[in-house]
Amino acid sequence: MSMASALWHGFADMGAVEQKGPFVVSRGEGAYIWDDRGNRYLDATAGLWFTNVGHGRAEIADAVAQQLRTVAHFSNFGDFVPETTATLADRLATIAPVPGSKIFFTSGGSDSVDTAAKLARRYWHEMGKPSKTIVVGRQKAYHGMHVAGTALAGIPANREGYGELMADAATVAWNDAKGLLELIEKIGADTIAAFFCEPVIGAGGVYLPPEGYLAEVRDICREHDILFVVDEVVTGFGRIGGEWFASTRFDLQPDMMTTAKGLTSGYVPMGAVFIAPRVAEPFYAGGIWWRHGYTYGGHAGAAAAALANLDIIERENLLAESKRLESSLHEHLAPLADHPRVEEVRSGLGAVAAVQLADPAEALPFVNTLREHGISGRAAGQGAMQISPAFVMTDEQVAQLADGIRRALG
């Protein structure tokens, strides 16, 4: 809409962006955003899966401003910690899927994944099993864009052109636990540090887990002494519907759980790794340094945003609203599968859905067509339209969303 700027966009064909100009977002309120020309759009994706409480929450902005006036940040290396950061860690521990979990703060989801990958390896080193170094992911899976996350994720296009990012990474089928068993039989459990699993595959295209799959891979990891890492960067903090985490809803008891996005609803960058007592204990015994951390991990201003965000989720009962959206999205979007341009609709678990186009090449042009019908959307996976609205989106707005997609399909 506006002229090109000096900004290099992520995940973009910059030649095309320069030619057409960027889509400039000027403001947001609730489930809507406005562009720099004053046009309003229904935000189908909550930014990038993260604006769980909706746009324009002055309460969060005020909490951050107050914190920045008091002390903006101080590192939590060594024995230092900002007061607000400590308060948030204790609050997160009360909703952790595994009682007694410790909280390690990061600056975002990619940080959280790399933190978990490093900690998994270091844990086995401390346990006298240094050969356990391989981290395993699934086809279609997305685990952020740092080296470890890119290497263990199951999206080959994201790895092209970099050479070998990390030797000790493996990929198995996304939808069949037997793939994990076969890998264990092939290379031995004594070489595998951890298995990373998104409860619902997000950026890879919104793929729901087959019935019983999550419990099955959890049990395989337990039986073979492999750390079970659940990546809840997308599903965490209510997006799974009805619970804080998929790990709670499905009783996954993760050894580690990676989070970010919904922790602050994206108002300030922040991530957190929930670490079960089993993994934390060797490092709390005394005499061991884990030489890992981020300057802005547990940023005090971000912690203030997170606390205000959690207050809103609890006060407005947004976990229940996310469960409502689980049904509403399924009800309104599933009929789109009958359209000849749609291959299938994936919905029915959490406040997420995907409308899979029959021709993946149509996805990017379709995003632009959606805007003509008042919807801000995004392509994910191979030709799927990502749906992941704010929890404040009403059933009436969901109906408008479905109608807009239908009109855009023609």
Tab-separated table of C-alpha atoms in Angstrom, residues 106-247:
chain	number	residue	atom	x	y	z
A	106	THR	CA	14.002	-16.253	26.745
A	107	SER	CA	13.293	-13.514	24.210
A	108	GLY	CA	10.963	-15.592	22.030
A	109	GLY	CA	9.991	-18.984	20.655
A	110	SER	CA	13.144	-19.653	18.637
A	111	ASP	CA	15.205	-18.909	21.754
A	112	SER	CA	13.021	-21.284	23.749
A	113	VAL	CA	13.546	-24.141	21.293
A	114	ASP	CA	17.327	-23.697	21.164
A	115	THR	CA	17.389	-23.457	24.955
A	116	ALA	CA	15.543	-26.776	25.249
A	117	ALA	CA	17.814	-28.436	22.676
A	118	LYS	CA	20.953	-27.330	24.515
A	119	LEU	CA	19.560	-28.219	27.931
A	120	ALA	CA	18.539	-31.693	26.746
A	121	ARG	CA	22.100	-32.452	25.677
A	122	ARG	CA	23.625	-30.893	28.768
A	123	TYR	CA	21.231	-32.837	30.998
A	124	TRP	CA	22.405	-36.165	29.603
A	125	HIS	CA	26.014	-35.045	29.951
A	126	GLU	CA	25.381	-34.408	33.649
A	127	MET	CA	23.634	-37.783	33.937
A	128	GLY	CA	26.709	-39.578	32.608
A	129	LYS	CA	25.229	-40.317	29.177
A	130	PRO	CA	27.073	-37.893	26.869
A	131	SER	CA	26.324	-40.022	23.789
A	132	LYS	CA	22.678	-38.898	23.934
A	133	THR	CA	22.944	-35.859	21.636
A	134	ILE	CA	20.477	-36.354	18.766
A	135	VAL	CA	17.328	-34.239	18.808
A	136	VAL	CA	14.359	-35.551	16.847
A	137	GLY	CA	11.578	-33.592	15.169
A	138	ARG	CA	8.681	-34.408	12.850
A	139	GLN	CA	7.885	-33.813	9.210
A	140	LYS	CA	5.882	-30.588	8.688
A	141	ALA	CA	6.955	-29.359	12.133
A	142	TYR	CA	8.182	-25.811	12.739
A	143	HIS	CA	10.433	-24.997	15.690
A	144	GLY	CA	11.576	-21.453	15.022
A	145	MET	CA	14.457	-20.109	12.993
A	146	HIS	CA	17.570	-20.502	15.127
A	147	VAL	CA	20.088	-23.154	14.101
A	148	ALA	CA	18.774	-25.990	16.272
A	149	GLY	CA	15.119	-25.253	15.548
A	150	THR	CA	15.702	-24.999	11.812
A	151	ALA	CA	17.671	-28.243	11.788
A	152	LEU	CA	15.207	-30.370	13.743
A	153	ALA	CA	12.057	-28.996	12.110
A	154	GLY	CA	10.417	-30.854	9.242
A	155	ILE	CA	10.195	-28.127	6.594
A	156	PRO	CA	13.001	-28.794	4.079
A	157	ALA	CA	12.542	-25.453	2.281
A	158	ASN	CA	13.559	-23.637	5.469
A	159	ARG	CA	16.892	-25.521	5.486
A	160	GLU	CA	17.857	-25.076	1.848
A	161	GLY	CA	21.005	-23.120	1.075
A	162	TYR	CA	22.609	-23.242	4.523
A	163	GLY	CA	24.624	-26.444	4.349
A	164	GLU	CA	24.386	-28.772	7.323
A	165	LEU	CA	23.141	-26.688	10.231
A	166	MET	CA	23.403	-29.286	12.977
A	167	ALA	CA	24.636	-32.847	12.593
A	168	ASP	CA	22.756	-34.394	15.502
A	169	ALA	CA	19.217	-33.851	14.235
A	170	ALA	CA	16.722	-36.331	12.809
A	171	THR	CA	13.191	-36.193	11.414
A	172	VAL	CA	10.377	-38.763	11.644
A	173	ALA	CA	6.821	-38.965	10.288
A	174	TRP	CA	4.482	-36.355	11.772
A	175	ASN	CA	1.448	-38.603	12.125
A	176	ASP	CA	2.688	-42.092	13.022
A	177	ALA	CA	4.405	-42.907	16.307
A	178	LYS	CA	5.904	-46.004	14.671
A	179	GLY	CA	8.308	-43.654	12.870
A	180	LEU	CA	9.822	-42.673	16.200
A	181	LEU	CA	10.077	-46.322	17.264
A	182	GLU	CA	11.776	-47.252	14.004
A	183	LEU	CA	14.351	-44.482	14.446
A	184	ILE	CA	15.067	-45.658	17.990
A	185	GLU	CA	15.555	-49.204	16.744
A	186	LYS	CA	17.836	-47.971	13.964
A	187	ILE	CA	20.177	-45.644	15.857
A	188	GLY	CA	19.609	-46.642	19.476
A	189	ALA	CA	17.962	-44.785	22.358
A	190	ASP	CA	21.427	-44.213	23.843
A	191	THR	CA	22.094	-41.672	21.056
A	192	ILE	CA	18.833	-39.698	21.338
A	193	ALA	CA	18.575	-36.767	23.735
A	194	ALA	CA	15.062	-35.517	23.063
A	195	PHE	CA	11.962	-35.693	20.887
A	196	PHE	CA	10.328	-32.348	20.015
A	197	CYS	CA	6.593	-32.331	19.353
A	198	GLU	CA	4.060	-29.621	18.522
A	199	PRO	CA	0.643	-30.754	19.868
A	200	VAL	CA	-0.903	-29.102	16.807
A	201	ILE	CA	1.525	-28.494	13.948
A	202	GLY	CA	1.323	-24.749	13.390
A	203	ALA	CA	3.313	-22.974	10.686
A	204	GLY	CA	3.664	-26.290	8.830
A	205	GLY	CA	-0.019	-26.025	7.935
A	206	VAL	CA	-2.196	-26.552	11.051
A	207	TYR	CA	-2.282	-30.339	11.290
A	208	LEU	CA	-4.169	-31.835	14.218
A	209	PRO	CA	-2.638	-34.862	15.949
A	210	PRO	CA	-4.124	-38.246	15.046
A	211	GLU	CA	-6.235	-39.802	17.801
A	212	GLY	CA	-3.957	-41.139	20.537
A	213	TYR	CA	-0.747	-39.980	18.846
A	214	LEU	CA	0.419	-37.591	21.564
A	215	ALA	CA	-0.003	-40.118	24.365
A	216	GLU	CA	1.747	-42.752	22.283
A	217	VAL	CA	4.887	-40.698	21.601
A	218	ARG	CA	4.923	-39.577	25.237
A	219	ASP	CA	4.952	-43.203	26.339
A	220	ILE	CA	7.640	-44.162	23.796
A	221	CYS	CA	9.876	-41.405	25.150
A	222	ARG	CA	9.293	-42.594	28.717
A	223	GLU	CA	10.007	-46.215	27.865
A	224	HIS	CA	13.269	-45.388	26.069
A	225	ASP	CA	14.512	-42.660	28.434
A	226	ILE	CA	14.276	-39.874	25.861
A	227	LEU	CA	13.318	-36.373	26.972
A	228	PHE	CA	9.864	-35.371	25.745
A	229	VAL	CA	9.842	-31.707	24.698
A	230	VAL	CA	6.442	-30.240	23.849
A	231	ASP	CA	6.617	-27.109	21.690
A	232	GLU	CA	3.689	-24.950	22.789
A	233	VAL	CA	4.844	-21.674	21.276
A	234	VAL	CA	1.579	-21.684	19.284
A	235	THR	CA	-0.753	-23.778	21.458
A	236	GLY	CA	0.290	-22.369	24.838
A	237	PHE	CA	-1.554	-19.851	27.004
A	238	GLY	CA	-5.017	-20.853	25.905
A	239	ARG	CA	-4.932	-21.367	22.152
A	240	ILE	CA	-5.494	-25.112	22.583
A	241	GLY	CA	-8.942	-24.286	23.990
A	242	GLY	CA	-10.192	-24.677	27.555
A	243	GLU	CA	-6.798	-25.123	29.215
A	244	TRP	CA	-3.620	-23.096	29.549
A	245	PHE	CA	-1.652	-25.709	27.618
A	246	ALA	CA	-2.116	-28.729	25.373
A	247	SER	CA	0.228	-30.500	27.788
